[in-house]
Coordinates of C-alpha atoms in Angstrom, one line a residue:
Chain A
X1408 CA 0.0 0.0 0.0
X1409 CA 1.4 3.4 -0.8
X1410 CA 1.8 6.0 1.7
X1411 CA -0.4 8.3 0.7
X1412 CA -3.4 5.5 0.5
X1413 CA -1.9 4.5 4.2
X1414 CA -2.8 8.5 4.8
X1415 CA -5.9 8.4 3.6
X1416 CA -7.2 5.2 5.1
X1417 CA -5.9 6.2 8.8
X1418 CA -7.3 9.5 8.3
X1419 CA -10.9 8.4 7.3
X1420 CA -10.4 5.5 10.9
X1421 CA -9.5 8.5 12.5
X1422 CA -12.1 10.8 12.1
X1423 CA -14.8 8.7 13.9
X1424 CA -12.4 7.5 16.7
X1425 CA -11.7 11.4 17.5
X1426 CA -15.6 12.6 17.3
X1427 CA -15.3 9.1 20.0
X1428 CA -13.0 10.6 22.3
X1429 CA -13.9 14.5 21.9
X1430 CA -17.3 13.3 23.1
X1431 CA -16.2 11.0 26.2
X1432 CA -14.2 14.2 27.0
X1433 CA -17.2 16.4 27.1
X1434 CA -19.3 13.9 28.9
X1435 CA -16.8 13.8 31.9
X1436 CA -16.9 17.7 31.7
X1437 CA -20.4 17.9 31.8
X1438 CA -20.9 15.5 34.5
X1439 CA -18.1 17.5 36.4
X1440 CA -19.8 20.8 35.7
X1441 CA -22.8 19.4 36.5
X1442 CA -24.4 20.5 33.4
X1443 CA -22.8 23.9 32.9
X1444 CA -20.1 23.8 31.0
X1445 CA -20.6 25.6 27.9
X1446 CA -19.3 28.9 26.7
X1447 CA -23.0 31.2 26.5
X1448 CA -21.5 33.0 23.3
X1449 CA -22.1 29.6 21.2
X1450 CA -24.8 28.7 20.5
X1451 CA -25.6 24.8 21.4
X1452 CA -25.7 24.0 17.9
X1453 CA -22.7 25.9 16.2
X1454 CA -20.8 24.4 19.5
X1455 CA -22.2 21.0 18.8
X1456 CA -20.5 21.4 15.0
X1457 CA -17.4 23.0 15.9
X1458 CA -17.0 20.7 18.2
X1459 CA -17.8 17.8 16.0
X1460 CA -15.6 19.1 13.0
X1461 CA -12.9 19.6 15.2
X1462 CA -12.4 16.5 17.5
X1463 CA -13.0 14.6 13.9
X1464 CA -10.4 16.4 11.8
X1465 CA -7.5 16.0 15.0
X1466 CA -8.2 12.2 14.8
X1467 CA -7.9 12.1 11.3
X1468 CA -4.7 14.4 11.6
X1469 CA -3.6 12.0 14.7
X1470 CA -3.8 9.0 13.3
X1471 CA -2.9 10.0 9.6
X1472 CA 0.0 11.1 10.9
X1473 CA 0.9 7.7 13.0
X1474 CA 2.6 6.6 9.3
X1475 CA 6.2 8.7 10.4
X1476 CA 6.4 5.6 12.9
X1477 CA 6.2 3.6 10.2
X1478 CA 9.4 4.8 8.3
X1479 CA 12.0 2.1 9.8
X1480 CA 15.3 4.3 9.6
X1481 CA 14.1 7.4 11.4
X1482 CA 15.4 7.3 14.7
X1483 CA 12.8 7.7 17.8
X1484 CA 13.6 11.1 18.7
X1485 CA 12.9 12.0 14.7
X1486 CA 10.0 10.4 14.3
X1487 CA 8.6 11.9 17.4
X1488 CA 9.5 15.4 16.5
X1489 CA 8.1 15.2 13.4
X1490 CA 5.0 13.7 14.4
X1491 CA 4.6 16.2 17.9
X1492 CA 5.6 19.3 15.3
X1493 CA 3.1 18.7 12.2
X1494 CA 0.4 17.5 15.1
X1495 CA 1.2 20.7 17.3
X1496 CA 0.8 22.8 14.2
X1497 CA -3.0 21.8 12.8
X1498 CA -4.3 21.5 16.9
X1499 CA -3.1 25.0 17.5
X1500 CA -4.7 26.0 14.6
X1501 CA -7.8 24.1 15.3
X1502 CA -7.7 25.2 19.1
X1503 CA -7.6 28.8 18.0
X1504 CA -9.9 29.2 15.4
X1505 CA -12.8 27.5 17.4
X1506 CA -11.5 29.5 20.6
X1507 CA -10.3 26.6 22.4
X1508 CA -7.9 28.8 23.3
X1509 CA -7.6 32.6 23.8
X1510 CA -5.1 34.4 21.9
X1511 CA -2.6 34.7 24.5
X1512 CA 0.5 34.6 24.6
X1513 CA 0.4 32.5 27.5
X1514 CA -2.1 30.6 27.3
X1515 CA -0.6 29.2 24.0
X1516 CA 3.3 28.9 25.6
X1517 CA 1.3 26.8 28.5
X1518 CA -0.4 25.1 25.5
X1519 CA 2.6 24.3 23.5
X1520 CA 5.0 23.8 26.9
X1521 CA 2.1 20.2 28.3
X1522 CA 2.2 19.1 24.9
X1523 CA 5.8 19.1 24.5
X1524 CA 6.4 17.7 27.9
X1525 CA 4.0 15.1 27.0
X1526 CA 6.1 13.8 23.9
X1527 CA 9.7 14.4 25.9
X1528 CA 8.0 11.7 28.5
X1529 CA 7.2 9.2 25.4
X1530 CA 10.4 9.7 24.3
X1531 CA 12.3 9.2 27.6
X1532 CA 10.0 6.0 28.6
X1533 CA 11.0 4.3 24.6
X1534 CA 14.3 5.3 25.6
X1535 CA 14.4 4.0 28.5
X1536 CA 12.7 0.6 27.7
X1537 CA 15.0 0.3 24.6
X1538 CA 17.8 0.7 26.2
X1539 CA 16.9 -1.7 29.2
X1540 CA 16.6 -4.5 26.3
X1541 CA 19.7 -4.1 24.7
X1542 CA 21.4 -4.0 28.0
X1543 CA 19.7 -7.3 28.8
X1544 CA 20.7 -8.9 25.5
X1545 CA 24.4 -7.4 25.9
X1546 CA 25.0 -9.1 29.2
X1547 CA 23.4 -12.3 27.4
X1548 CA 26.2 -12.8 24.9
Chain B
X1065 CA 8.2 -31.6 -16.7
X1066 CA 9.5 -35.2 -16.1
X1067 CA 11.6 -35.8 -13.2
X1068 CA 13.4 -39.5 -13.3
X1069 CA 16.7 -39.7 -10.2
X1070 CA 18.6 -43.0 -10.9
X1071 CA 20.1 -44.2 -7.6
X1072 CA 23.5 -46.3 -8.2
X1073 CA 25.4 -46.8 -5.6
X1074 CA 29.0 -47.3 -8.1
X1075 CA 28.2 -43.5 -9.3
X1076 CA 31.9 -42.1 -8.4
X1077 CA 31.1 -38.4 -9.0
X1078 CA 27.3 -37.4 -8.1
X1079 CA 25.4 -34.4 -10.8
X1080 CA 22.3 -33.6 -12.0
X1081 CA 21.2 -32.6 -15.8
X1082 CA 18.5 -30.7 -17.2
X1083 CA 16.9 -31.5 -20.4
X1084 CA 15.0 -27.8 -21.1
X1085 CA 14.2 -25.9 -24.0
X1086 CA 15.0 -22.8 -21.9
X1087 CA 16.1 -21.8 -18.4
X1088 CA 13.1 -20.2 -16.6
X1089 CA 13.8 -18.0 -13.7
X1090 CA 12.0 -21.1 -11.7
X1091 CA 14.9 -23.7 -12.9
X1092 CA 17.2 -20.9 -12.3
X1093 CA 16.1 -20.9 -8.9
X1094 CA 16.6 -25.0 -8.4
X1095 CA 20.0 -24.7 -9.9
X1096 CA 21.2 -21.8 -7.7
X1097 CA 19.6 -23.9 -5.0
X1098 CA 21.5 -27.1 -5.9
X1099 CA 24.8 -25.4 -6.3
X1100 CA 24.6 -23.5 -2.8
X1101 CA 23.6 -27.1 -1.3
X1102 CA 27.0 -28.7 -2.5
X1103 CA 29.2 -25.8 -1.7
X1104 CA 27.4 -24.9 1.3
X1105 CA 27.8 -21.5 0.5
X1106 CA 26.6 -18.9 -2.1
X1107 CA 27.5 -17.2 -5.3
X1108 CA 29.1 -14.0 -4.8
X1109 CA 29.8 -11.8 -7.6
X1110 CA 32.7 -9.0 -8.2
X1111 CA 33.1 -7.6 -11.9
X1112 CA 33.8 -10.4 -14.0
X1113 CA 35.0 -12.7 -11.3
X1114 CA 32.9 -15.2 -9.2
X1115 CA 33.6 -16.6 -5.9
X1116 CA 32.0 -19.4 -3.7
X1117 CA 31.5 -17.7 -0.3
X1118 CA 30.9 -20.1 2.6
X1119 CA 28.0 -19.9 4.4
X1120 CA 30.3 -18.9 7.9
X1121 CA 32.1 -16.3 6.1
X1122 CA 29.3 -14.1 5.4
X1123 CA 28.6 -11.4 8.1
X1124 CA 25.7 -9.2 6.2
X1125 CA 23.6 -9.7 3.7
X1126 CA 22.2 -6.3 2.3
X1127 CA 20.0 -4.3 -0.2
X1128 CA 21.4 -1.6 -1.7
X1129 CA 19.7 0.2 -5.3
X1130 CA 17.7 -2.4 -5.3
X1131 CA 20.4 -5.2 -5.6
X1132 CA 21.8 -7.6 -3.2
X1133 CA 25.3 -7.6 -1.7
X1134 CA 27.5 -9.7 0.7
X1135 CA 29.7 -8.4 3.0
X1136 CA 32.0 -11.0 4.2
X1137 CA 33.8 -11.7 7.7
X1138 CA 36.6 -10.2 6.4
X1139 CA 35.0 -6.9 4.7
X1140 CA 34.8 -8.1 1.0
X1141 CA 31.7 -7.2 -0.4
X1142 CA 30.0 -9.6 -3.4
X1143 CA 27.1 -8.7 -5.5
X1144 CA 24.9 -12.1 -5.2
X1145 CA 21.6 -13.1 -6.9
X1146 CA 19.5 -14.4 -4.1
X1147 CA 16.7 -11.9 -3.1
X1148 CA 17.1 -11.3 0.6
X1149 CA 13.9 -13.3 1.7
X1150 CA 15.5 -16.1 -0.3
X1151 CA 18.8 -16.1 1.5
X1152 CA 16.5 -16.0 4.9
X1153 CA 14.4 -18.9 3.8
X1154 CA 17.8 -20.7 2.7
X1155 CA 19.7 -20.0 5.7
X1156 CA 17.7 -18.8 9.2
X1157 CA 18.9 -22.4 10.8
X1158 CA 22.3 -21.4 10.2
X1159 CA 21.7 -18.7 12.4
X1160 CA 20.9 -15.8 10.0
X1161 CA 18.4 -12.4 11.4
X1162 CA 17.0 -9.8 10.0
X1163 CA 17.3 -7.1 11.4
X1164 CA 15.5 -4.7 9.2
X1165 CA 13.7 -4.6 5.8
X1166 CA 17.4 -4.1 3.9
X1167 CA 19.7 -6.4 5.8
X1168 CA 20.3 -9.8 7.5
X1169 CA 23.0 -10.4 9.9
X1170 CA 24.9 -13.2 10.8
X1171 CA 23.7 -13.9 14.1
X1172 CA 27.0 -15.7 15.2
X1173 CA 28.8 -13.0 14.9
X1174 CA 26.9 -10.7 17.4
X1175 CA 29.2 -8.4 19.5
X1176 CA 27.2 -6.0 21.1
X1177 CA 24.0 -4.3 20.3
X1178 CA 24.2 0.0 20.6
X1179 CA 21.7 2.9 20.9
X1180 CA 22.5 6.5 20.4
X1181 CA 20.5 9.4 22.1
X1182 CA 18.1 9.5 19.8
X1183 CA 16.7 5.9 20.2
X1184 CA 18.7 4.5 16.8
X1185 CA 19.8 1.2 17.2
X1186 CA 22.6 -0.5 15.3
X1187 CA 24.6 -4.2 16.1
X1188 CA 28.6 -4.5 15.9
X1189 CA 29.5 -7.7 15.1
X1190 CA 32.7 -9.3 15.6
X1191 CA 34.7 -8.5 12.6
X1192 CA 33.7 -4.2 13.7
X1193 CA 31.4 -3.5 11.3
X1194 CA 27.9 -1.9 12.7
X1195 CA 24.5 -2.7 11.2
X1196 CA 21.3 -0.7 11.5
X1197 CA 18.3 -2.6 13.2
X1198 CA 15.1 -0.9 13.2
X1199 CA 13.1 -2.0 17.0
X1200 CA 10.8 -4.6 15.9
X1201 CA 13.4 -6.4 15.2
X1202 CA 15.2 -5.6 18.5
X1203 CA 12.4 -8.8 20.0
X1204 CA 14.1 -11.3 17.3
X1205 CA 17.9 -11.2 18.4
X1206 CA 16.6 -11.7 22.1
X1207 CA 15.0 -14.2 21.1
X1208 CA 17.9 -15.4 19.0
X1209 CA 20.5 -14.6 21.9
X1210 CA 17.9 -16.1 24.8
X1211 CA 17.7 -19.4 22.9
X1212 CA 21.8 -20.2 23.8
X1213 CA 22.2 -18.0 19.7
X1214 CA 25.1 -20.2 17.7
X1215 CA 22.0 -22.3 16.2
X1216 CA 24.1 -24.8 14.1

Protein backbone atom coordinates (compact mmCIF):
# COMPACT_ATOMS: atom_id res chain seq x y z
CA UNK A 1 0.00 0.00 0.00
CA UNK A 2 1.40 3.40 -0.76
CA UNK A 3 1.80 5.99 1.67
CA UNK A 4 -0.40 8.31 0.73
CA UNK A 5 -3.36 5.49 0.53
CA UNK A 6 -1.89 4.49 4.16
CA UNK A 7 -2.82 8.54 4.81
CA UNK A 8 -5.90 8.36 3.56
CA UNK A 9 -7.20 5.16 5.08
CA UNK A 10 -5.91 6.25 8.83
CA UNK A 11 -7.33 9.49 8.26
CA UNK A 12 -10.94 8.35 7.35
CA UNK A 13 -10.36 5.50 10.89
CA UNK A 14 -9.46 8.51 12.47
CA UNK A 15 -12.06 10.83 12.11
CA UNK A 16 -14.78 8.72 13.87
CA UNK A 17 -12.36 7.54 16.72
CA UNK A 18 -11.70 11.39 17.45
CA UNK A 19 -15.62 12.62 17.27
CA UNK A 20 -15.32 9.07 19.95
CA UNK A 21 -12.96 10.56 22.25
CA UNK A 22 -13.90 14.48 21.90
CA UNK A 23 -17.30 13.34 23.11
CA UNK A 24 -16.15 10.96 26.19
CA UNK A 25 -14.18 14.21 27.00
CA UNK A 26 -17.22 16.37 27.09
CA UNK A 27 -19.33 13.89 28.85
CA UNK A 28 -16.84 13.84 31.91
CA UNK A 29 -16.89 17.66 31.67
CA UNK A 30 -20.44 17.89 31.80
CA UNK A 31 -20.86 15.53 34.48
CA UNK A 32 -18.14 17.45 36.36
CA UNK A 33 -19.76 20.83 35.67
CA UNK A 34 -22.79 19.40 36.52
CA UNK A 35 -24.39 20.50 33.37
CA UNK A 36 -22.83 23.89 32.90
CA UNK A 37 -20.14 23.78 31.01
CA UNK A 38 -20.60 25.56 27.93
CA UNK A 39 -19.32 28.89 26.69
CA UNK A 40 -23.01 31.22 26.50
CA UNK A 41 -21.50 32.97 23.27
CA UNK A 42 -22.06 29.65 21.24
CA UNK A 43 -24.83 28.73 20.54
CA UNK A 44 -25.64 24.83 21.38
CA UNK A 45 -25.66 24.04 17.94
CA UNK A 46 -22.75 25.88 16.22
CA UNK A 47 -20.79 24.44 19.51
CA UNK A 48 -22.19 20.99 18.82
CA UNK A 49 -20.51 21.44 14.97
CA UNK A 50 -17.42 22.98 15.87
CA UNK A 51 -16.99 20.66 18.16
CA UNK A 52 -17.76 17.83 16.01
CA UNK A 53 -15.56 19.07 13.02
CA UNK A 54 -12.89 19.56 15.17
CA UNK A 55 -12.41 16.47 17.51
CA UNK A 56 -12.98 14.57 13.88
CA UNK A 57 -10.36 16.35 11.83
CA UNK A 58 -7.50 15.96 14.96
CA UNK A 59 -8.19 12.16 14.84
CA UNK A 60 -7.91 12.12 11.25
CA UNK A 61 -4.67 14.39 11.61
CA UNK A 62 -3.57 12.03 14.71
CA UNK A 63 -3.84 9.02 13.30
CA UNK A 64 -2.88 9.98 9.61
CA UNK A 65 0.01 11.11 10.92
CA UNK A 66 0.90 7.72 12.96
CA UNK A 67 2.62 6.65 9.26
CA UNK A 68 6.20 8.71 10.39
CA UNK A 69 6.45 5.64 12.86
CA UNK A 70 6.17 3.57 10.20
CA UNK A 71 9.39 4.83 8.29
CA UNK A 72 11.98 2.14 9.82
CA UNK A 73 15.33 4.30 9.61
CA UNK A 74 14.05 7.39 11.43
CA UNK A 75 15.36 7.27 14.72
CA UNK A 76 12.76 7.68 17.75
CA UNK A 77 13.59 11.10 18.74
CA UNK A 78 12.85 11.97 14.66
CA UNK A 79 9.98 10.38 14.34
CA UNK A 80 8.58 11.89 17.43
CA UNK A 81 9.48 15.44 16.51
CA UNK A 82 8.06 15.16 13.43
CA UNK A 83 4.99 13.67 14.41
CA UNK A 84 4.55 16.19 17.85
CA UNK A 85 5.56 19.34 15.34
CA UNK A 86 3.07 18.73 12.20
CA UNK A 87 0.40 17.50 15.09
CA UNK A 88 1.19 20.72 17.28
CA UNK A 89 0.76 22.83 14.22
CA UNK A 90 -3.01 21.75 12.82
CA UNK A 91 -4.33 21.50 16.85
CA UNK A 92 -3.07 25.01 17.52
CA UNK A 93 -4.69 25.97 14.64
CA UNK A 94 -7.80 24.10 15.33
CA UNK A 95 -7.71 25.21 19.11
CA UNK A 96 -7.64 28.81 17.97
CA UNK A 97 -9.87 29.16 15.35
CA UNK A 98 -12.80 27.52 17.37
CA UNK A 99 -11.55 29.54 20.62
CA UNK A 100 -10.28 26.58 22.45
CA UNK A 101 -7.91 28.78 23.29
CA UNK A 102 -7.61 32.57 23.77
CA UNK A 103 -5.13 34.41 21.89
CA UNK A 104 -2.59 34.68 24.55
CA UNK A 105 0.54 34.57 24.59
CA UNK A 106 0.42 32.48 27.52
CA UNK A 107 -2.13 30.59 27.31
CA UNK A 108 -0.61 29.23 23.97
CA UNK A 109 3.26 28.94 25.60
CA UNK A 110 1.27 26.82 28.55
CA UNK A 111 -0.39 25.10 25.52
CA UNK A 112 2.61 24.32 23.46
CA UNK A 113 5.02 23.81 26.89
CA UNK A 114 2.13 20.19 28.26
CA UNK A 115 2.20 19.09 24.93
CA UNK A 116 5.78 19.15 24.49
CA UNK A 117 6.38 17.69 27.91
CA UNK A 118 4.04 15.06 26.99
CA UNK A 119 6.14 13.83 23.92
CA UNK A 120 9.72 14.39 25.90
CA UNK A 121 7.97 11.65 28.52
CA UNK A 122 7.17 9.16 25.45
CA UNK A 123 10.38 9.67 24.34
CA UNK A 124 12.26 9.24 27.64
CA UNK A 125 9.97 6.02 28.59
CA UNK A 126 10.97 4.32 24.61
CA UNK A 127 14.34 5.30 25.60
CA UNK A 128 14.38 4.01 28.49
CA UNK A 129 12.70 0.62 27.69
CA UNK A 130 15.01 0.28 24.59
CA UNK A 131 17.77 0.73 26.25
CA UNK A 132 16.87 -1.72 29.22
CA UNK A 133 16.61 -4.46 26.26
CA UNK A 134 19.74 -4.13 24.75
CA UNK A 135 21.41 -4.05 27.96
CA UNK A 136 19.72 -7.32 28.81
CA UNK A 137 20.65 -8.86 25.47
CA UNK A 138 24.43 -7.43 25.90
CA UNK A 139 24.99 -9.10 29.17
CA UNK A 140 23.41 -12.27 27.43
CA UNK A 141 26.23 -12.77 24.86
CA UNK B 1 8.15 -31.56 -16.72
CA UNK B 2 9.45 -35.24 -16.13
CA UNK B 3 11.60 -35.84 -13.21
CA UNK B 4 13.43 -39.54 -13.26
CA UNK B 5 16.66 -39.71 -10.19
CA UNK B 6 18.59 -42.99 -10.91
CA UNK B 7 20.07 -44.19 -7.63
CA UNK B 8 23.52 -46.33 -8.19
CA UNK B 9 25.39 -46.75 -5.59
CA UNK B 10 28.96 -47.32 -8.11
CA UNK B 11 28.20 -43.50 -9.26
CA UNK B 12 31.86 -42.15 -8.45
CA UNK B 13 31.07 -38.37 -9.04
CA UNK B 14 27.26 -37.39 -8.10
CA UNK B 15 25.40 -34.45 -10.83
CA UNK B 16 22.25 -33.56 -11.95
CA UNK B 17 21.19 -32.56 -15.76
CA UNK B 18 18.52 -30.75 -17.15
CA UNK B 19 16.93 -31.45 -20.40
CA UNK B 20 14.96 -27.78 -21.06
CA UNK B 21 14.24 -25.88 -23.95
CA UNK B 22 14.98 -22.79 -21.86
CA UNK B 23 16.13 -21.82 -18.44
CA UNK B 24 13.14 -20.22 -16.61
CA UNK B 25 13.80 -17.96 -13.68
CA UNK B 26 12.02 -21.12 -11.65
CA UNK B 27 14.88 -23.65 -12.91
CA UNK B 28 17.19 -20.89 -12.31
CA UNK B 29 16.10 -20.87 -8.88
CA UNK B 30 16.57 -25.00 -8.41
CA UNK B 31 20.00 -24.66 -9.85
CA UNK B 32 21.16 -21.78 -7.72
CA UNK B 33 19.55 -23.94 -4.97
CA UNK B 34 21.50 -27.12 -5.87
CA UNK B 35 24.85 -25.38 -6.34
CA UNK B 36 24.62 -23.46 -2.77
CA UNK B 37 23.56 -27.08 -1.27
CA UNK B 38 26.99 -28.70 -2.49
CA UNK B 39 29.22 -25.85 -1.75
CA UNK B 40 27.44 -24.93 1.29
CA UNK B 41 27.79 -21.46 0.47
CA UNK B 42 26.60 -18.89 -2.11
CA UNK B 43 27.47 -17.22 -5.31
CA UNK B 44 29.15 -14.03 -4.77
CA UNK B 45 29.78 -11.82 -7.58
CA UNK B 46 32.71 -9.03 -8.17
CA UNK B 47 33.11 -7.62 -11.87
CA UNK B 48 33.84 -10.42 -14.02
CA UNK B 49 34.96 -12.75 -11.26
CA UNK B 50 32.92 -15.21 -9.18
CA UNK B 51 33.58 -16.65 -5.89
CA UNK B 52 31.96 -19.36 -3.73
CA UNK B 53 31.54 -17.69 -0.34
CA UNK B 54 30.90 -20.14 2.64
CA UNK B 55 27.98 -19.90 4.38
CA UNK B 56 30.31 -18.86 7.87
CA UNK B 57 32.07 -16.30 6.08
CA UNK B 58 29.32 -14.14 5.45
CA UNK B 59 28.59 -11.43 8.11
CA UNK B 60 25.75 -9.21 6.24
CA UNK B 61 23.60 -9.69 3.71
CA UNK B 62 22.19 -6.28 2.31
CA UNK B 63 20.02 -4.35 -0.24
CA UNK B 64 21.42 -1.64 -1.73
CA UNK B 65 19.72 0.19 -5.26
CA UNK B 66 17.71 -2.37 -5.30
CA UNK B 67 20.41 -5.19 -5.64
CA UNK B 68 21.78 -7.64 -3.24
CA UNK B 69 25.27 -7.57 -1.75
CA UNK B 70 27.45 -9.70 0.68
CA UNK B 71 29.73 -8.40 2.99
CA UNK B 72 32.00 -10.95 4.21
CA UNK B 73 33.84 -11.65 7.69
CA UNK B 74 36.59 -10.19 6.38
CA UNK B 75 35.01 -6.88 4.68
CA UNK B 76 34.81 -8.07 1.00
CA UNK B 77 31.68 -7.17 -0.43
CA UNK B 78 29.98 -9.57 -3.41
CA UNK B 79 27.14 -8.74 -5.48
CA UNK B 80 24.85 -12.10 -5.23
CA UNK B 81 21.61 -13.10 -6.91
CA UNK B 82 19.53 -14.43 -4.09
CA UNK B 83 16.68 -11.87 -3.14
CA UNK B 84 17.09 -11.30 0.60
CA UNK B 85 13.88 -13.28 1.68
CA UNK B 86 15.47 -16.13 -0.33
CA UNK B 87 18.78 -16.12 1.54
CA UNK B 88 16.54 -15.97 4.89
CA UNK B 89 14.41 -18.89 3.85
CA UNK B 90 17.83 -20.70 2.71
CA UNK B 91 19.72 -20.03 5.70
CA UNK B 92 17.68 -18.84 9.22
CA UNK B 93 18.85 -22.39 10.76
CA UNK B 94 22.28 -21.39 10.20
CA UNK B 95 21.66 -18.68 12.37
CA UNK B 96 20.89 -15.79 9.97
CA UNK B 97 18.43 -12.38 11.37
CA UNK B 98 17.00 -9.79 9.98
CA UNK B 99 17.30 -7.09 11.36
CA UNK B 100 15.48 -4.66 9.18
CA UNK B 101 13.73 -4.62 5.85
CA UNK B 102 17.42 -4.08 3.91
CA UNK B 103 19.68 -6.44 5.83
CA UNK B 104 20.27 -9.75 7.47
CA UNK B 105 23.02 -10.41 9.85
CA UNK B 106 24.85 -13.21 10.80
CA UNK B 107 23.69 -13.88 14.09
CA UNK B 108 26.96 -15.73 15.19
CA UNK B 109 28.79 -13.01 14.85
CA UNK B 110 26.91 -10.73 17.44
CA UNK B 111 29.25 -8.44 19.54
CA UNK B 112 27.19 -6.02 21.14
CA UNK B 113 24.03 -4.29 20.25
CA UNK B 114 24.18 -0.03 20.60
CA UNK B 115 21.68 2.88 20.92
CA UNK B 116 22.52 6.50 20.43
CA UNK B 117 20.53 9.38 22.11
CA UNK B 118 18.10 9.51 19.79
CA UNK B 119 16.66 5.94 20.16
CA UNK B 120 18.71 4.50 16.75
CA UNK B 121 19.78 1.19 17.21
CA UNK B 122 22.59 -0.54 15.30
CA UNK B 123 24.57 -4.18 16.06
CA UNK B 124 28.64 -4.52 15.93
CA UNK B 125 29.50 -7.72 15.06
CA UNK B 126 32.70 -9.27 15.63
CA UNK B 127 34.66 -8.52 12.55
CA UNK B 128 33.75 -4.18 13.69
CA UNK B 129 31.39 -3.47 11.30
CA UNK B 130 27.95 -1.93 12.69
CA UNK B 131 24.46 -2.73 11.18
CA UNK B 132 21.29 -0.70 11.51
CA UNK B 133 18.31 -2.60 13.21
CA UNK B 134 15.09 -0.95 13.19
CA UNK B 135 13.14 -2.04 16.99
CA UNK B 136 10.76 -4.64 15.87
CA UNK B 137 13.43 -6.39 15.20
CA UNK B 138 15.23 -5.59 18.54
CA UNK B 139 12.39 -8.83 20.01
CA UNK B 140 14.12 -11.28 17.29
CA UNK B 141 17.86 -11.15 18.35
CA UNK B 142 16.62 -11.67 22.11
CA UNK B 143 14.96 -14.15 21.12
CA UNK B 144 17.90 -15.41 19.00
CA UNK B 145 20.53 -14.64 21.92
CA UNK B 146 17.88 -16.10 24.84
CA UNK B 147 17.73 -19.39 22.93
CA UNK B 148 21.78 -20.21 23.77
CA UNK B 149 22.16 -17.99 19.74
CA UNK B 150 25.05 -20.17 17.68
CA UNK B 151 21.98 -22.33 16.24
CA UNK B 152 24.10 -24.82 14.14
Amino acid sequence: MSALKKILLRSLLGFPLGVAIGATIQLVIVVLMRGKPFDESYSKLNYYISAYLATGFLGAAGAGLSVVYEIEKWSILKKLAVHASLLLIILLSIALLIGWLEISIIQIAVFIGIFVAIYVIIFIAMWMYYKKQIDVINKEI
Amino acid sequence: MNVNVNVDKKNEEEHVDFYVREVSSNLQKIIDNITNLEAEGILGYQGSDIAVIKIDEIAVIYVEKRKVFCRTCDNDIYAIKERLYEFEELFSDSGFLRVSSSSIINGNMIKKLMMDITGSISVMLTNGITEFVSRRNVTRIKEFIGHGGKKK
